[in-house]
Short mmCIF file of C-alpha atoms in Angstrom, two decimals:
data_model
loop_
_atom_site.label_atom_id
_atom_site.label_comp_id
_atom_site.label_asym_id
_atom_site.label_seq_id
_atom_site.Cartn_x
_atom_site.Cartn_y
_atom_site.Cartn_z
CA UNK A 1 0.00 0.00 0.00
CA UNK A 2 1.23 3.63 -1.20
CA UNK A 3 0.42 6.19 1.35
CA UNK A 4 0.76 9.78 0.55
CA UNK A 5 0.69 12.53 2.57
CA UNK A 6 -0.46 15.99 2.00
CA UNK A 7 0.82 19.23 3.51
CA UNK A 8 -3.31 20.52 4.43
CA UNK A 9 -6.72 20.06 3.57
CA UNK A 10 -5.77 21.61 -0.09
CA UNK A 11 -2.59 20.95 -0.68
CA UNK A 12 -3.24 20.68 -4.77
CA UNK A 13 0.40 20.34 -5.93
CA UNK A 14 1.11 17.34 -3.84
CA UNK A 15 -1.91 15.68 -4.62
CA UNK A 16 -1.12 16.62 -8.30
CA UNK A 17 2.18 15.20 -7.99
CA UNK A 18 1.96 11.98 -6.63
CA UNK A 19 -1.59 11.25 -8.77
CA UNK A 20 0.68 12.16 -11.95
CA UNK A 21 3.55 9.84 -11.17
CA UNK A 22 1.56 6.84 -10.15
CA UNK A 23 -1.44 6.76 -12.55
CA UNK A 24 1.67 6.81 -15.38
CA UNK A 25 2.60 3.73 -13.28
CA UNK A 26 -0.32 2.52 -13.46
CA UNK A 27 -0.96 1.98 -9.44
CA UNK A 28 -4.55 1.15 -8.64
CA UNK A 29 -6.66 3.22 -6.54
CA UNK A 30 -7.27 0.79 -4.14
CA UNK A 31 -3.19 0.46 -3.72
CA UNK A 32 -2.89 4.48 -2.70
CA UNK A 33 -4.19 6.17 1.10
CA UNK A 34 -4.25 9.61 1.07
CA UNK A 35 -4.39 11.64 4.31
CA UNK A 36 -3.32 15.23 5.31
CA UNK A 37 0.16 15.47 7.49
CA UNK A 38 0.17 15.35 11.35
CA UNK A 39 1.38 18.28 13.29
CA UNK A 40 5.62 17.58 12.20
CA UNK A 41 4.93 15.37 9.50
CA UNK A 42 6.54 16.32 5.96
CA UNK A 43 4.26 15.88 3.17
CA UNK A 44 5.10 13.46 0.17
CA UNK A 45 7.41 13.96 -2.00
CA UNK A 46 8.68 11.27 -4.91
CA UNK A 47 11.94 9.73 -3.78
CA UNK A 48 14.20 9.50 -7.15
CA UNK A 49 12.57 13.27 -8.18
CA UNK A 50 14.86 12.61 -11.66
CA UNK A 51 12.11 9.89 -12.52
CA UNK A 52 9.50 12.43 -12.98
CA UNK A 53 10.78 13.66 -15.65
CA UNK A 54 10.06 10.27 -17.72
CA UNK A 55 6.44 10.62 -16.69
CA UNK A 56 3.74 12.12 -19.48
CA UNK A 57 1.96 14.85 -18.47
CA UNK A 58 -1.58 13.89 -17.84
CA UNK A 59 -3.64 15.37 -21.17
CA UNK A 60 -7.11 15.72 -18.77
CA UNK A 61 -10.40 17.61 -20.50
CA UNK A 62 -10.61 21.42 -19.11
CA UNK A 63 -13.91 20.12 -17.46
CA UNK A 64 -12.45 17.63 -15.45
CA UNK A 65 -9.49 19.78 -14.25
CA UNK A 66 -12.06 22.32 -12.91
CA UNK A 67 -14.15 19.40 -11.19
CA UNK A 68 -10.48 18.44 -9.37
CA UNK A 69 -10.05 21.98 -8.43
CA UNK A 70 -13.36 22.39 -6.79
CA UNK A 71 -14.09 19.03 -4.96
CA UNK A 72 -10.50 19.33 -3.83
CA UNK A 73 -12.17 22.05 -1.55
CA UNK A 74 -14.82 19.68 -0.39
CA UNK A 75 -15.19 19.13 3.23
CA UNK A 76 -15.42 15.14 2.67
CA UNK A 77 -12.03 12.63 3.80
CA UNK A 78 -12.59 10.58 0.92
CA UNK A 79 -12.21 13.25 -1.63
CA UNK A 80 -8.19 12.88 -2.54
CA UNK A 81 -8.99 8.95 -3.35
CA UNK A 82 -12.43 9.67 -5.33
CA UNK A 83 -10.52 12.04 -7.52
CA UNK A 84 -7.35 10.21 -8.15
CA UNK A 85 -9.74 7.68 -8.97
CA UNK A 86 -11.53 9.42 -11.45
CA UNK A 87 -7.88 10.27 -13.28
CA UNK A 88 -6.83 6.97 -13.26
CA UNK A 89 -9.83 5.71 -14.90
CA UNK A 90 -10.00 8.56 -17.46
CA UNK A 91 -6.60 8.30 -18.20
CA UNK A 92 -6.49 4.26 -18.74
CA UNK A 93 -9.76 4.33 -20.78
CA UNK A 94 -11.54 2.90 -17.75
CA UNK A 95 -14.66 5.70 -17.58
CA UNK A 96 -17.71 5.10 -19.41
CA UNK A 97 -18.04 8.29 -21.60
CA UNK A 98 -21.69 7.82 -23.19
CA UNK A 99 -22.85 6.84 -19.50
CA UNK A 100 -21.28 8.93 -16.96
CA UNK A 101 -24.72 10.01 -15.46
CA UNK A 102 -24.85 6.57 -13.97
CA UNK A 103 -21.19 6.54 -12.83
CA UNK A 104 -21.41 6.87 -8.98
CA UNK A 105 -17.70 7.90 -8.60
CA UNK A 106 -18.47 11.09 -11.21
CA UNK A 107 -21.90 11.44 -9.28
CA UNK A 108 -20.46 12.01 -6.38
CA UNK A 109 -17.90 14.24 -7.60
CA UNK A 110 -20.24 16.65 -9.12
CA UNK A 111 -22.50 16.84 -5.88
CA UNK A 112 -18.48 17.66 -4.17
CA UNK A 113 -18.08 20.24 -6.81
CA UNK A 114 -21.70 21.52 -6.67
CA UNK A 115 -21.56 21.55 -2.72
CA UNK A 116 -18.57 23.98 -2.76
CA UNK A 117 -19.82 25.91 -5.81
CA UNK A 118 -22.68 27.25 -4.12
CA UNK A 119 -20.96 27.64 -0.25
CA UNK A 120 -17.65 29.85 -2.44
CA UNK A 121 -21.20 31.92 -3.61
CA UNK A 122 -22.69 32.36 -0.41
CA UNK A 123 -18.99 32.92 1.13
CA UNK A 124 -18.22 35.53 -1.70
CA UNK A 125 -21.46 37.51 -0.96
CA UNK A 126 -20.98 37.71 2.89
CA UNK A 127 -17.09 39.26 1.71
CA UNK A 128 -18.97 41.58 -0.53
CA UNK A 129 -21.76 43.07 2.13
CA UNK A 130 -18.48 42.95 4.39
CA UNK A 131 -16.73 45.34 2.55
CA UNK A 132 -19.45 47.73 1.50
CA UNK A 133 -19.84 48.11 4.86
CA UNK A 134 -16.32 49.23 5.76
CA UNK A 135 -17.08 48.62 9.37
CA UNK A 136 -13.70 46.99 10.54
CA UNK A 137 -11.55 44.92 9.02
CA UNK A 138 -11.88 41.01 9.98
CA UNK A 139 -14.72 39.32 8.95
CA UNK A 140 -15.56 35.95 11.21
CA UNK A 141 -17.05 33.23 8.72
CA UNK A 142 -17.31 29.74 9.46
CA UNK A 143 -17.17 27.55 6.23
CA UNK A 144 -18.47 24.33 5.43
CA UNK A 145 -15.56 23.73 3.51
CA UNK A 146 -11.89 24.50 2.44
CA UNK A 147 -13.03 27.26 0.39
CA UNK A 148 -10.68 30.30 2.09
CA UNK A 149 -7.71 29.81 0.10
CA UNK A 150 -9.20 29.67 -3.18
CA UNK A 151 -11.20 32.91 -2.39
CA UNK A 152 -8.13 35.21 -1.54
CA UNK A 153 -7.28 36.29 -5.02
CA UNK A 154 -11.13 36.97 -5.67
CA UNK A 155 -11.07 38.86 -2.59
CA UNK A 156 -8.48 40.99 -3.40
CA UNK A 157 -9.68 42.08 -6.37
CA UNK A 158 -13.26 42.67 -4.44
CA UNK A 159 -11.08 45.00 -1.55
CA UNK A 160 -9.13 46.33 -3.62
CA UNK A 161 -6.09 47.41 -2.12
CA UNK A 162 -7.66 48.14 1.08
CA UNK A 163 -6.59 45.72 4.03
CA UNK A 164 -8.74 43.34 5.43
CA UNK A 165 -8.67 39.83 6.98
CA UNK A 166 -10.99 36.68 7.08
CA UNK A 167 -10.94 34.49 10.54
CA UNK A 168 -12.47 30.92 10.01
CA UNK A 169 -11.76 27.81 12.75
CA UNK A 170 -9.37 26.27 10.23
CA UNK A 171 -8.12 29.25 8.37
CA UNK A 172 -6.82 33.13 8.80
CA UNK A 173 -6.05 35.40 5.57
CA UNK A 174 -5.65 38.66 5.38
CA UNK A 175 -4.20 41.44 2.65
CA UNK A 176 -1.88 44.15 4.57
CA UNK A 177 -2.47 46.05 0.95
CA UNK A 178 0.60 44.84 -0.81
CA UNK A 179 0.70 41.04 0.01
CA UNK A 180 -2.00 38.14 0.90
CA UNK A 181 -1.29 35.99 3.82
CA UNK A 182 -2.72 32.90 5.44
CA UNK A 183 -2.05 31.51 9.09
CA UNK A 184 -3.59 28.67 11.15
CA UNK A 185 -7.37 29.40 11.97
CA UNK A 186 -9.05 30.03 15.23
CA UNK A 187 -9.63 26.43 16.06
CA UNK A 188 -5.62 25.24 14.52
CA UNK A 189 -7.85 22.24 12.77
CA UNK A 190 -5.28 22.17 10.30
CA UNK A 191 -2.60 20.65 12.05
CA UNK A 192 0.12 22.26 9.81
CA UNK A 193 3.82 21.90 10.96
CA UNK A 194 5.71 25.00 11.24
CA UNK A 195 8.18 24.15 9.41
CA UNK A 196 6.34 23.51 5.97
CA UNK A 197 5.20 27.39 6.08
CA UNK A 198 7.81 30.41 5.89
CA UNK A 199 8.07 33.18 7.97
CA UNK A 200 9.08 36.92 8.07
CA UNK A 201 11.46 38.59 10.92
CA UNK A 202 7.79 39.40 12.66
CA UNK A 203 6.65 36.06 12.78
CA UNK A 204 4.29 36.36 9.92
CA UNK A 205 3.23 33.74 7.95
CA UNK A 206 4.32 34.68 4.35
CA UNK A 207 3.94 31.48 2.11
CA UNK A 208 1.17 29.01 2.55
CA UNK A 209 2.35 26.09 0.36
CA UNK A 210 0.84 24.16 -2.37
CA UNK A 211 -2.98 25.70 -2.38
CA UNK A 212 -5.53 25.56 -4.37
CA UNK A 213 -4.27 28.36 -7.04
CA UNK A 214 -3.45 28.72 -10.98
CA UNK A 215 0.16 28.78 -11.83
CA UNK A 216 2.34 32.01 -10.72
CA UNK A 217 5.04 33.36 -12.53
CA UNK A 218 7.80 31.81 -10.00
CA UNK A 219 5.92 28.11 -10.80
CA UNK A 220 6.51 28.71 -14.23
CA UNK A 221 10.14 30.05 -13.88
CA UNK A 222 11.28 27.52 -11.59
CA UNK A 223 9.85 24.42 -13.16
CA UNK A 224 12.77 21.71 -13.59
CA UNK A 225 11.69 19.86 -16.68
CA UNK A 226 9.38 19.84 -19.22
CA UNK A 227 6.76 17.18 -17.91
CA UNK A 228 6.83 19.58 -14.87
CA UNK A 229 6.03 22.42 -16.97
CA UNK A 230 3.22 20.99 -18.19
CA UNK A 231 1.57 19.77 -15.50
CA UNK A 232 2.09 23.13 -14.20
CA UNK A 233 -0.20 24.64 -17.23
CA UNK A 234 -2.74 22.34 -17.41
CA UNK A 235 -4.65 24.44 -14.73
CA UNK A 236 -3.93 27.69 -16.32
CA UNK A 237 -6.48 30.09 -16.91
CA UNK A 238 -4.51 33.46 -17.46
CA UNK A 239 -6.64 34.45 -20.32
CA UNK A 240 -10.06 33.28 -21.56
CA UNK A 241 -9.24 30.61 -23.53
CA UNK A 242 -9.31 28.09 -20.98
CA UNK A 243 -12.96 28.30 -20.82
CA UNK A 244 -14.34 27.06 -24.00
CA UNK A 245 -11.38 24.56 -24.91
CA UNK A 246 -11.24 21.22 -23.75
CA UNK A 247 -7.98 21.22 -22.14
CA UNK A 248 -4.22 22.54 -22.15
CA UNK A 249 -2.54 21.32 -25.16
CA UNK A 250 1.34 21.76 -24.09
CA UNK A 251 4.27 21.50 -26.90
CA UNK A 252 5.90 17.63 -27.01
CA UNK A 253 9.34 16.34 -28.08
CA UNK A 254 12.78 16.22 -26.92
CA UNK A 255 14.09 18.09 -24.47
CA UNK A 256 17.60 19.81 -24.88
CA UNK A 257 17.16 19.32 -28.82
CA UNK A 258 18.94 21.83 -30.95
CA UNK A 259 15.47 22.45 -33.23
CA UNK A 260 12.04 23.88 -31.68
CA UNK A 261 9.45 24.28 -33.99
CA UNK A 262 6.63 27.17 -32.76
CA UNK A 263 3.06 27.08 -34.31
CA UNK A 264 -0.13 29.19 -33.91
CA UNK A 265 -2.58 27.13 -31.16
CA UNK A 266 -4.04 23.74 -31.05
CA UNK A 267 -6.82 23.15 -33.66
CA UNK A 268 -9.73 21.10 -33.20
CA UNK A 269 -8.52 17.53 -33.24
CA UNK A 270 -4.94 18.90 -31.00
CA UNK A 271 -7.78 19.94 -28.29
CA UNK A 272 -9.53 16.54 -28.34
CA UNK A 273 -6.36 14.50 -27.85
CA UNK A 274 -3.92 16.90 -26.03
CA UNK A 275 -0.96 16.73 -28.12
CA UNK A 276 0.15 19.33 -30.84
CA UNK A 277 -0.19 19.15 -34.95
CA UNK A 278 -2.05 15.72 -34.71
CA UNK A 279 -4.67 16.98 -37.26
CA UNK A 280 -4.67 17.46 -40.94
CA UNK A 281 -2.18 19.98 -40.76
CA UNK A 282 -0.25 18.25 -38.22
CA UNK A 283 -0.36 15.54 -41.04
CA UNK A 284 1.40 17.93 -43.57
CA UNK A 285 3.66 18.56 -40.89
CA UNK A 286 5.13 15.21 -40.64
CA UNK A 287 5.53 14.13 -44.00
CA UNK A 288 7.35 17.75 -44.37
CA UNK A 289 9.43 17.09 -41.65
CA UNK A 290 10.30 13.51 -43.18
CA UNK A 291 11.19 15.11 -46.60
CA UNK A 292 13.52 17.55 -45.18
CA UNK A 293 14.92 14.62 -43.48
CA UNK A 294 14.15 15.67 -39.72
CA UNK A 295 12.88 13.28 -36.98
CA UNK A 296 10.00 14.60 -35.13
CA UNK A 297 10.94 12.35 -32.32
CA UNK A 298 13.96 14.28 -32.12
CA UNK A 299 12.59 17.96 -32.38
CA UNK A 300 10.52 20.15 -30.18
CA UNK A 301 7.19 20.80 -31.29
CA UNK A 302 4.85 23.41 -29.61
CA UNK A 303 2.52 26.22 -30.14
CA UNK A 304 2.26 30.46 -28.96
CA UNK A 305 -0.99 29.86 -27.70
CA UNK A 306 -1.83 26.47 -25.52
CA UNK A 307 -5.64 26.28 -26.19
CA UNK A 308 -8.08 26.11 -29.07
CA UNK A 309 -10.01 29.33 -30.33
CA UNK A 310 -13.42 28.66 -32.28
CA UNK A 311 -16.19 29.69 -33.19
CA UNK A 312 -19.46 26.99 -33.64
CA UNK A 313 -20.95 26.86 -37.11
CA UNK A 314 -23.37 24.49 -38.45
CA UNK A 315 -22.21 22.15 -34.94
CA UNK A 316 -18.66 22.10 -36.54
CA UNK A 317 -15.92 24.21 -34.67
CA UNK A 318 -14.36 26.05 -36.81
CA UNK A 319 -10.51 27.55 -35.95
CA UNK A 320 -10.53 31.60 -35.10
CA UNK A 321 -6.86 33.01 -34.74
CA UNK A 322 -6.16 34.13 -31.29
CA UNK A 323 -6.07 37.73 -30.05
CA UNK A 324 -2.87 39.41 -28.70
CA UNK A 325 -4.65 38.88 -24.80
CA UNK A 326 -3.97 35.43 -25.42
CA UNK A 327 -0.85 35.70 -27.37
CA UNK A 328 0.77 37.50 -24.28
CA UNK A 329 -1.28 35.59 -21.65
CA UNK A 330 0.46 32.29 -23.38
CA UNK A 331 4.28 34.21 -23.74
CA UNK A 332 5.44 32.80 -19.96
CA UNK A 333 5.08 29.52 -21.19
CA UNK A 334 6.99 29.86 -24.78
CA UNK A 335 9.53 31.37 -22.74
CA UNK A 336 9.86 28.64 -20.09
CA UNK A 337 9.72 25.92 -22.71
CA UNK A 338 12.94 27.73 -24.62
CA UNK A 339 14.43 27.50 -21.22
CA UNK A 340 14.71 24.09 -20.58
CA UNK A 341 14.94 22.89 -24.46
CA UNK A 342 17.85 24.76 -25.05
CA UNK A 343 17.27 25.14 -29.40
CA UNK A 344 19.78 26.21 -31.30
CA UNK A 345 17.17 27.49 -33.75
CA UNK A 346 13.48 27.87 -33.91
CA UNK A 347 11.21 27.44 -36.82
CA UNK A 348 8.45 29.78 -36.53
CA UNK A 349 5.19 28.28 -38.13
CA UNK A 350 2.94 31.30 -39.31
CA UNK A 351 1.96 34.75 -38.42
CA UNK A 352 1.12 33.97 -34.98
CA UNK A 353 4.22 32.33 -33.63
CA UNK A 354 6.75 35.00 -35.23
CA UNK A 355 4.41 38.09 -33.90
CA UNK A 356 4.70 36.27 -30.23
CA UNK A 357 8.74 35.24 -30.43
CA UNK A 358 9.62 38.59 -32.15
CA UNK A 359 7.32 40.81 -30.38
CA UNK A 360 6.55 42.99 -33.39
CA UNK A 361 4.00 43.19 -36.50
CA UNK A 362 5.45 40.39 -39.04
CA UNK A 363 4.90 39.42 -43.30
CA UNK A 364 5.84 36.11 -43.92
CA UNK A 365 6.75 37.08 -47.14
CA UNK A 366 9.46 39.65 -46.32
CA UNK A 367 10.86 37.46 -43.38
CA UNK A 368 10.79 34.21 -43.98
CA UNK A 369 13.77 31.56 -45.61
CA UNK A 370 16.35 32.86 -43.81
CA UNK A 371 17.88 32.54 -40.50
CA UNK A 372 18.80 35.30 -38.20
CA UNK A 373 19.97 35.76 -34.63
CA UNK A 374 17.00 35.60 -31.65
CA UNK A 375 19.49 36.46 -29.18
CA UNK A 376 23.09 35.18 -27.70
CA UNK A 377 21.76 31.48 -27.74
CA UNK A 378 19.80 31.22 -30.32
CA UNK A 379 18.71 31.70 -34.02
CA UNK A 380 15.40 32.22 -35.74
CA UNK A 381 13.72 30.85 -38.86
CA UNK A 382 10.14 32.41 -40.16
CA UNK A 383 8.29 29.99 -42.98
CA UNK A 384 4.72 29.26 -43.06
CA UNK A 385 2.18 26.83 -41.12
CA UNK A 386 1.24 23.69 -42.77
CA UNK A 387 -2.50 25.14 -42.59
CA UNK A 388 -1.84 27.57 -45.11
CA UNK A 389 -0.54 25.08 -46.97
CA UNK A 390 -4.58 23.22 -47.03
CA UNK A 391 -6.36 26.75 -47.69
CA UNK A 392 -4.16 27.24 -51.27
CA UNK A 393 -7.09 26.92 -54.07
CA UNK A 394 -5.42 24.91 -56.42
CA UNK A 395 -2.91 21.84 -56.20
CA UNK A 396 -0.38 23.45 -58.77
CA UNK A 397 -0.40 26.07 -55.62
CA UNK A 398 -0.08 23.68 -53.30
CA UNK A 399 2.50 21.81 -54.91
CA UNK A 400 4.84 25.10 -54.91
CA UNK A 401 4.26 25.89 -51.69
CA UNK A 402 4.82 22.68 -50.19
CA UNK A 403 7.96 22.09 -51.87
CA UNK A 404 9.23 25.55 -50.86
CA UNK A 405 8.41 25.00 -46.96
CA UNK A 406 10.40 21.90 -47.72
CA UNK A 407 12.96 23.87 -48.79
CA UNK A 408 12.44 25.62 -45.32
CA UNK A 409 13.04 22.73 -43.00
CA UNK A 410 15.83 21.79 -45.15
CA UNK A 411 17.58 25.29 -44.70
CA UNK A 412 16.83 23.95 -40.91
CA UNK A 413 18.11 20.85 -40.54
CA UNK A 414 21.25 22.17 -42.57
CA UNK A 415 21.85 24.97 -40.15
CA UNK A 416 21.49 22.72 -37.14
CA UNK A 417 24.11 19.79 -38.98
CA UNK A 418 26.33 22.54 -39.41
CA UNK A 419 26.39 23.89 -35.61
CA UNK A 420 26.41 20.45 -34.28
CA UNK A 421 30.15 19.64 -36.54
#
């Protein structure tokens, strides 16, 4: 028996973590415990951390991700095992899709994620009338669940930067204007050891580790590998995209490779199956790439912008080229994945991914089929993406433009052969 064991009541990255590494394993549910740490317990942590690395990130639906972020708040001990259970069953093809309203493991979770929906509305409203009422600055709420930590950016916003605290048994946060904090609650039901928070020279609690939030800026910068990366941005949300896509689809491919090819977003089939140019012009992608003599298995292959844009017509969704919100929104990523692949040169697929890398207005046709420096590491390359290669209105069209993005990757793969010698 596996037992893991989580900083608090929503320690998310933990749980994340250890449900990652050991539904790639392929551990059964009923082979895991899950419990929250004991007052000077550590929380889990994988022994040989290097063995991450060789885990695949877990491709999960947008809608499912949510659900995991909300019943993680539920007050309910069984929670960490219903949802890892979920994942594993999802992930190994175990979940009945056409027949999930009979599936008492997903109808519990949505009366979890329900439950806490409707308390994190009744708890926003009593933070509202709170601060229209600028009566003092500590507002005494007793939950029904974990809900405080989720709230505090929400509440933030709501305050603006006016300080203000929230005292529940389990949980005290407060804003001093600048910063949000968290401490033990009235009642200390966490049980949180002192030494898995950090403090200030006051005794202030400044960190409360591993909650129920999106990626920050220091996740994303400090992520060791690639498959950490990703799991990292499968619960972002930083621009609106997230919403109507079906899930994060992160770049794939070797890491520390000398080539990284950049494309626009995922299309429609990338968003079904979480992985990057699987779809028609994913298709003329690889048999480009094969031409020009370039493994993909030994490239990077990723995109500016990590979800799908669309637009529904006729019950078909049909691709809409992201805005500059997303663009930017999606930039922390690009920039994190050149970090830890290292290219010597990247191949920027269309419009989109040359705008985002080069941070300026960009024509193809004045730019592309040569290479140029990016900065001290690195060189650029600007061709088109395969799509436009499926839009051309004639095949005497598309035969000259295919053979000249050939050309492309060719220019590519001889730049690369010649740094590598």
């Amino acid at each position: 028996m596996v037992e893991i064991v989580l900083a608090h009541q929503v320690d998310l990255a933990t749980w994340r973590a250890a449900a990652r590494h050991y539904v790639q394993k392929q551990v059964l549910p009923e082979s895991i415990s899950w419990r929250v740490a004991g007052k000077g317990e550590a929380p889990w942590k994988l022994e040989a951390p290097e063995s991450a690395d060789n885990d695949a990130p877990l491709n999960l639906p947008r809608k499912l991700v949510t659900a995991v972020l909300e019943a993680l708040q539920a007050h309910y001990p069984e929670r960490f095992a219903l949802l890892y259970r979920v994942v594993y069953r999802f992930a190994h093809g175990l979940l009945d899709m056409e027949d999930l309203r009979e599936d008492p493991d997903i109808q519990r979770l949505r009366e979890l994620v329900q439950n806490v929906k409707q308390e994190t509305e009744q708890f926003r409203l009593a933070f509202s009338a709170f601060s229209a009422q600028r009566q003092g600055k500590s507002l005494h709420y007793t939950p029904q669940n974990y809900i405080v930590e989720a709230n505090g950016h929400f509440f933030c916003v709501e305050r603006n930067a006016q300080p203000w605290e929230v005292i529940t048994p389990y949980r005290r946060m407060w804003w001093d204007g600048t910063q949000l904090h968290f401490a033990q609650g009235e009642a200390e039901a966490a049980h949180v050891s002192a030494e898995m928070w950090q403090k200030d020279g006051q005794g202030i609690w400044q960190g409360y580790p591993n909650t129920v939030l999106m990626p920050t800026l220091e996740d994303v910068a400090q992520a060791p590998s690639l498959a950490s990366l990703s799991a990292e941005a499968m619960d972002c949300r930083a621009c609106s995209l997230w919403q109507p896509a079906n899930r994060t689809v992160f770049g794939e491919g070797a890491e520390n490779t000398p080539l990284m090819f950049v494309g626009e977003q995922p299309g429609d089939q990338e968003d079904l199956a979480g992985r990057p140019f699987v779809g028609p012009a994913g298709q003329v992608f690889d048999r480009a790439l094969e031409e020009a003599g370039i493994l993909r298995d030994h490239v990077y292959v990723t995109n500016a912008v990590k979800h799908f844009r669309f637009t529904w017509r006729n019950n078909r969704r049909l691709h809409q080229k992201p805005d500059q919100e997303s663009v930017d929104a999606c930039r922390i990523w690009l920039d994190a994945e050149r970090r830890l692949v290292h290219p010597k040169l990247i191949v920027m697929l269309g419009v989109t991914a040359a705008q985002s890398l080069l941070k300026r207005p960009v024509t193809i046709s004045r730019e592309r089929s040569r290479v140029f420096q990016l900065d001290e590491q690195c060189s650029g390359l600007v061709t088109v993406h395969p799509s436009y290669l499926l839009r051309l209105p004639n095949e005497e069209a598309k035969a000259r433009e295919y053979a000249r993005f050939i050309e492309d990757l060719r220019l590519a793969h001889s730049f690369i052969t010649q740094q590598s010698d």
